[in-house]
Amino acid sequence: MDGSDAQAPTRRIAVTDLDISVHASPRAIADDWRRLEGSLPVSVYQSFDWIDCWTEAATGPQRIRPAIVAIRHQGRPLAILPLGIERIGPLRIGRFLGGEHANIRMGLFDPAFSATLDRTSTLALLSRVAKTIGRIDLFDLDAQPREWAGAANPLAAHTEAAPARCDVGMMRLEPDFAAVLKAHRGAKKAKKRRWQTNTLEPVGGFQLRRAGSEAEALAILDSYFAQKAAWFRAQGIDDSFAEPGVAEFFRALVRRRWSGDSNFVMELDALEIDGGIRAILGSGTRSGRLSGYFMSVSDDDWRRVSPGELMLYEVIAASCERGLTALDLGRGDERYKASWLDVVEPHVRAIVPVTPAGRAAATVLRLADRAERAVRDNPKLWKLAKTVRRWRGQAEKPGAAESD
């Protein structure tokens, strides 16, 4: 399907005239999904292959009931909402699939259909979706961009939508890396890269290696899990990659990438110094945009040369050469991101109750969300929170009690 097909519906379609169905697997609507995806500038997180891998690998271990919503009119697919139903106590909560590993969460909407949705029709649409899914108390639709590729995201305009805890930063790319570098304090970055190059010369310099086979990619991925686990322990943070099904999900992305024409879902870059991997970036690329899934840096003596920064410099240069037009590194405001990412994409979280129990839970969730945002938005409080978290991590290290 070409882009003109996606623009066909130009008149407003009554929500009551839509055909809404719910499926336990993306594979039940694979043809419609790929057709809709092929006509839209979607992010990698809404691609069929990404969601299919998550559904197969993670929903079972995490006890999530997939609820893939297909919205059609006269047989024509107009939207897909990749949702899952999670149980928290007695509550059933609908969320976009992917959890915290999906940095961008939204549905796939035919742009012409999306343009006909106003706040009233969006409310009606979500109400119909809830009835079709059944057994759901509230929607918690977090990490939604307000707009994507220049078009408004309908569910982000919901009356219950509020600013998300953090946004996504991105940068625009162009074929001339020198121009991109100049726009991002290029003189300072080039100077540091020269220092890094000179410092590493006695050990043979550095090499940025992109995985060239499934076996190589899986080996780099295992190195990432080890590096990140050590970092999580040091920071006093629960290891999100140790959650049920998550490691297998990323392995499934690797296998999917090497099994056919889905080479956009997973790339692994590793920076090697002195015979070892010192930094790793996992990413996916769709619609000309590289989206970083994760990044790690080894905790050793080579950390002093900032291998993560060096790797990003090389990856961004390579992305320009590949003809990509944008790059993001996921959610969060870490310093290494701020030095490159100069465009903020505002995200929202819509907590939408469906039942009386859902309304009570929504109040609690909103209060917790506001409290977390208040801490994040206050530099002193956020710094203190991270310091306390690191102290906890140090205290929980084996042998910590004996060393006091």
XYZ file of C-alpha atoms in Angstrom:
404
model
C 0.000 0.000 0.000
C 1.322 3.446 -0.825
C 0.846 6.646 1.155
C -2.132 7.755 -0.933
C -4.152 4.736 0.200
C -3.694 5.745 3.820
C -5.291 9.126 3.089
C -8.505 7.750 1.584
C -11.003 8.328 4.452
C -11.597 12.084 4.441
C -15.098 12.281 5.933
C -15.860 11.866 9.617
C -16.827 8.314 10.485
C -19.199 7.812 13.400
C -17.608 5.777 16.172
C -20.706 3.576 16.224
C -20.021 2.631 12.583
C -16.545 1.295 13.332
C -15.815 -2.419 13.556
C -13.695 -3.107 16.640
C -12.135 -6.483 17.356
C -9.684 -7.731 19.986
C -7.027 -10.366 19.358
C -4.679 -12.371 21.551
C -1.765 -12.075 19.126
C -0.523 -9.615 16.516
C -0.327 -12.557 14.142
C -4.120 -12.680 13.954
C -4.056 -9.368 12.057
C -0.540 -9.540 10.616
C -1.563 -8.600 7.061
C -3.562 -5.543 8.171
C -0.769 -4.528 10.551
C 1.954 -4.715 7.958
C -0.243 -2.924 5.426
C -0.990 -0.069 7.829
C 2.583 0.060 9.091
C 3.927 0.180 5.555
C 1.913 3.299 4.768
C 2.836 5.258 7.910
C 5.973 6.798 9.436
C 5.717 4.619 12.562
C 8.366 4.247 15.235
C 10.087 0.900 15.628
C 8.102 0.342 18.833
C 4.824 0.115 16.892
C 6.173 -2.207 14.217
C 4.582 -5.636 13.887
C 7.877 -7.415 14.529
C 8.692 -5.500 17.721
C 5.240 -6.051 19.242
C 5.095 -9.674 18.064
C 8.419 -10.451 19.757
C 7.258 -8.806 22.982
C 3.952 -10.660 22.914
C 5.607 -14.032 22.357
C 8.461 -13.586 24.846
C 7.227 -11.381 27.681
C 3.443 -11.347 28.070
C 3.249 -14.944 29.332
C 6.030 -14.667 31.956
C 4.665 -11.278 33.076
C 1.066 -12.548 33.173
C -0.168 -9.945 30.741
C -3.228 -10.735 28.633
C -2.596 -9.385 25.126
C -5.484 -7.311 23.793
C -4.556 -6.241 20.283
C -7.326 -3.906 19.160
C -8.095 -3.626 15.439
C -10.349 -0.768 14.302
C -11.851 -1.027 10.823
C -14.508 0.586 8.681
C -16.078 -1.437 5.902
C -13.183 -3.878 6.117
C -10.505 -1.195 5.859
C -8.004 -1.049 8.779
C -7.951 2.438 10.295
C -6.120 1.900 13.582
C -4.397 -0.703 15.732
C -3.902 -0.366 19.494
C -1.273 -2.836 20.787
C -2.577 -3.220 24.343
C -2.162 -5.711 27.151
C -4.233 -6.221 30.311
C -2.253 -6.441 33.552
C -3.589 -7.575 36.920
C -2.588 -5.478 39.933
C -4.454 -6.912 42.904
C -8.117 -6.984 41.910
C -7.622 -4.385 39.178
C -7.331 -5.019 35.445
C -5.294 -2.277 33.793
C -4.900 -1.751 30.049
C -1.473 -0.546 28.936
C 0.478 -0.360 25.710
C 2.635 -3.456 25.264
C 6.364 -3.173 25.895
C 6.350 -1.654 29.362
C 9.304 0.540 30.238
C 11.247 -0.946 27.320
C 8.955 0.816 24.847
C 10.185 4.392 25.006
C 7.484 5.542 22.576
C 3.989 4.108 23.114
C 0.983 4.783 20.932
C -1.400 3.231 18.471
C -1.116 3.090 14.706
C -3.646 5.461 13.153
C -4.463 6.072 9.532
C -3.651 9.814 9.371
C -6.864 10.763 7.558
C -8.934 8.860 10.143
C -6.898 10.369 12.962
C -7.573 13.862 11.630
C -11.326 13.297 11.966
C -11.093 12.436 15.686
C -11.775 15.198 18.170
C -11.863 14.912 21.963
C -15.493 13.846 22.018
C -15.056 11.090 19.450
C -11.821 9.950 21.077
C -13.663 9.503 24.385
C -16.356 7.518 22.613
C -13.773 5.416 20.791
C -11.902 4.475 23.964
C -15.202 3.653 25.659
C -16.092 1.268 22.843
C -12.634 -0.279 22.997
C -13.082 -0.909 26.735
C -16.439 -2.620 26.178
C -15.003 -4.778 23.417
C -12.023 -5.844 25.515
C -14.207 -6.534 28.565
C -12.958 -7.094 32.112
C -10.956 -3.880 32.346
C -11.017 -1.252 35.118
C -8.848 1.492 33.665
C -6.421 2.439 30.923
C -2.960 3.673 31.854
C -1.569 4.984 28.573
C 1.860 6.373 29.395
C 4.784 7.629 27.258
C 2.574 8.840 24.404
C 3.987 11.550 22.148
C 1.607 14.462 21.701
C 2.290 14.220 17.994
C 4.241 11.986 15.683
C 5.645 12.829 12.256
C 3.760 16.106 12.296
C 0.352 14.569 13.043
C -1.508 14.782 16.341
C -1.738 11.566 18.362
C -5.496 11.180 19.075
C -5.206 9.389 22.428
C -2.671 11.945 23.668
C -5.408 14.588 23.354
C -7.676 12.716 25.766
C -9.167 14.889 28.506
C -7.387 12.772 31.131
C -3.946 13.222 29.542
C -1.286 14.976 31.637
C 2.449 15.520 31.091
C 4.392 12.271 31.430
C 7.122 11.823 34.023
C 9.762 12.377 31.365
C 9.885 13.207 27.680
C 12.018 11.877 24.837
C 14.882 13.924 23.472
C 15.911 13.524 19.854
C 18.180 15.115 17.274
C 17.798 15.741 13.584
C 20.389 14.288 11.248
C 21.551 15.148 7.753
C 23.996 13.506 5.346
C 26.788 15.947 6.262
C 27.986 14.848 9.718
C 30.302 17.859 9.908
C 27.263 20.151 9.807
C 25.497 18.110 12.487
C 28.602 18.180 14.650
C 28.965 21.941 14.246
C 25.410 22.429 15.503
C 26.185 20.437 18.659
C 29.262 22.131 20.129
C 31.373 20.436 17.511
C 34.691 22.066 18.434
C 34.493 20.765 21.989
C 33.424 17.287 20.898
C 36.120 17.102 18.212
C 38.758 18.170 20.721
C 37.709 15.471 23.165
C 37.683 12.854 20.425
C 41.269 13.794 19.506
C 42.242 13.388 23.149
C 40.506 10.001 23.284
C 42.240 8.895 20.088
C 45.664 9.950 21.381
C 45.066 8.346 24.780
C 44.049 5.044 23.205
C 46.813 4.950 20.597
C 49.273 2.972 22.808
C 46.757 0.094 23.069
C 45.831 0.048 19.400
C 43.094 2.674 19.445
C 39.415 1.743 19.427
C 37.013 -0.070 17.119
C 33.268 0.377 16.746
C 31.912 -3.032 15.810
C 28.361 -3.598 14.599
C 27.165 -7.168 15.029
C 27.347 -8.948 11.694
C 25.658 -12.224 12.587
C 23.088 -13.633 14.979
C 25.756 -15.361 17.066
C 27.826 -12.193 17.338
C 24.761 -10.145 18.252
C 23.724 -12.588 20.981
C 27.244 -12.523 22.428
C 27.238 -8.708 22.544
C 23.760 -8.780 24.093
C 24.980 -11.089 26.872
C 27.861 -8.675 27.530
C 25.317 -5.874 27.780
C 23.216 -7.758 30.329
C 26.314 -8.308 32.482
C 27.457 -4.670 32.231
C 24.013 -3.272 32.980
C 23.361 -5.628 35.890
C 26.517 -4.337 37.572
C 25.416 -0.739 36.979
C 21.927 -1.361 38.373
C 23.430 -2.876 41.535
C 25.749 0.094 41.995
C 22.884 2.561 41.553
C 20.514 0.715 43.852
C 17.980 0.226 41.028
C 16.000 -2.916 40.294
C 17.313 -4.536 37.122
C 14.516 -4.084 34.565
C 16.283 -6.500 32.203
C 16.013 -9.245 34.816
C 12.215 -9.045 34.804
C 10.453 -12.153 33.455
C 10.689 -12.490 29.695
C 12.682 -9.307 29.041
C 16.049 -10.867 28.228
C 14.321 -13.408 25.999
C 12.445 -10.573 24.275
C 15.681 -8.883 23.219
C 17.095 -12.233 22.122
C 13.914 -12.702 20.066
C 14.541 -9.311 18.424
C 18.043 -10.479 17.520
C 16.696 -13.695 16.013
C 13.978 -11.796 14.151
C 16.533 -9.375 12.782
C 18.617 -12.220 11.347
C 15.764 -14.428 10.173
C 14.529 -12.415 7.188
C 13.749 -8.874 6.128
C 13.165 -7.438 9.619
C 16.671 -6.018 9.899
C 15.348 -2.752 11.345
C 14.247 -4.164 14.717
C 17.644 -4.693 16.330
C 21.205 -3.518 15.897
C 24.011 -3.939 18.401
C 27.063 -1.688 18.377
C 30.043 -2.441 20.586
C 33.051 -0.204 21.225
C 36.205 -2.266 21.736
C 39.285 -0.975 23.545
C 42.333 -3.026 24.456
C 40.700 -6.331 23.550
C 37.485 -5.823 25.499
C 34.003 -4.402 24.991
C 33.805 -1.097 26.866
C 30.459 0.284 25.641
C 27.341 -1.164 23.994
C 24.328 0.372 22.264
C 21.205 -1.544 21.289
C 18.845 0.171 18.867
C 16.190 -0.191 16.197
C 15.611 1.894 13.075
C 12.308 2.692 11.425
C 11.063 5.525 9.211
C 14.558 6.976 9.011
C 14.913 7.249 12.774
C 17.306 5.350 15.012
C 15.800 4.717 18.458
C 18.175 3.653 21.204
C 16.823 0.821 23.358
C 19.656 0.677 25.854
C 23.276 1.587 26.458
C 25.952 0.434 28.877
C 29.558 1.224 29.740
C 31.973 -1.172 31.423
C 33.021 -0.266 34.963
C 36.795 -0.482 34.621
C 39.863 1.714 34.180
C 38.890 2.598 30.604
C 35.843 4.444 31.895
C 38.147 7.461 32.268
C 38.165 7.971 28.481
C 34.330 8.106 28.334
C 33.816 5.138 25.990
C 30.057 5.754 25.889
C 30.541 9.263 24.525
C 33.064 8.001 22.007
C 30.659 5.307 20.841
C 27.811 7.810 20.412
C 30.046 10.094 18.367
C 30.819 7.217 16.003
C 27.218 5.934 15.871
C 25.863 9.393 15.045
C 28.458 9.845 12.319
C 27.550 6.437 10.877
C 23.827 7.270 11.080
C 24.400 10.402 8.993
C 26.300 8.323 6.449
C 23.408 5.836 6.335
C 21.029 8.645 5.423
C 18.985 8.563 8.638
C 17.071 11.725 9.477
C 16.637 11.482 13.259
C 18.009 9.772 16.346
C 16.759 9.353 19.907
C 18.147 7.576 22.954
C 14.933 6.822 24.783
C 13.418 8.456 27.817
C 15.408 10.220 30.509
C 17.634 13.260 30.908
C 21.086 11.755 31.417
C 24.016 14.062 30.721
C 25.330 12.075 27.757
C 21.951 12.477 26.068
C 21.697 16.208 26.706
C 24.995 16.878 24.924
C 23.495 15.694 21.613
C 19.700 15.679 21.830
C 18.414 19.197 21.312
C 14.762 18.568 20.382
C 12.279 17.667 23.113
C 9.281 15.534 22.161
C 6.607 16.108 24.836
C 4.953 12.944 26.106
C 1.738 12.482 28.069
C 0.185 9.891 30.332
C -3.570 9.323 30.127
C -5.053 7.506 33.128
C -8.624 6.765 32.083
C -10.949 4.934 34.501
C -13.602 2.563 33.196
C -15.238 1.181 36.358
C -15.827 2.559 39.896
C -12.809 0.573 41.107
C -10.832 2.062 38.256
C -11.826 5.581 39.278
C -10.495 5.013 42.798
C -7.258 3.524 41.462
C -6.867 6.371 38.952
C -6.847 8.891 41.815
C -4.018 7.023 43.526
C -2.026 6.643 40.303
C -2.366 10.345 39.491
C -1.193 11.366 42.959
C 1.843 9.064 42.705
C 2.567 10.381 39.220
C 2.435 14.011 40.362
C 4.747 13.234 43.286
C 7.328 11.597 41.039
C 7.166 14.434 38.527
C 7.622 16.958 41.352
C 10.814 15.189 42.419
C 12.128 14.882 38.859
C 11.385 18.529 38.103
C 13.293 19.718 41.176
C 17.039 19.351 40.471
C 17.982 19.243 44.166
C 15.341 16.660 45.073
C 16.145 14.518 42.020
C 19.868 14.609 42.824
C 19.123 13.636 46.428
C 16.852 10.780 45.303
C 19.585 9.373 43.048
C 22.175 9.722 45.832
C 19.982 7.840 48.302
C 19.386 5.174 45.664
C 23.145 4.730 45.148
C 23.681 4.472 48.903
C 21.094 1.723 49.030
C 22.850 -0.085 46.199
C 26.194 0.131 47.966
C 24.649 -1.076 51.240
C 23.123 -4.099 49.508
C 26.421 -5.221 47.954
C 27.747 -8.533 49.331
C 30.092 -7.866 52.235
C 28.900 -4.294 52.749
C 27.914 -4.909 56.350
C 31.326 -6.366 57.197
C 33.132 -3.341 55.786
C 31.294 -0.814 58.013
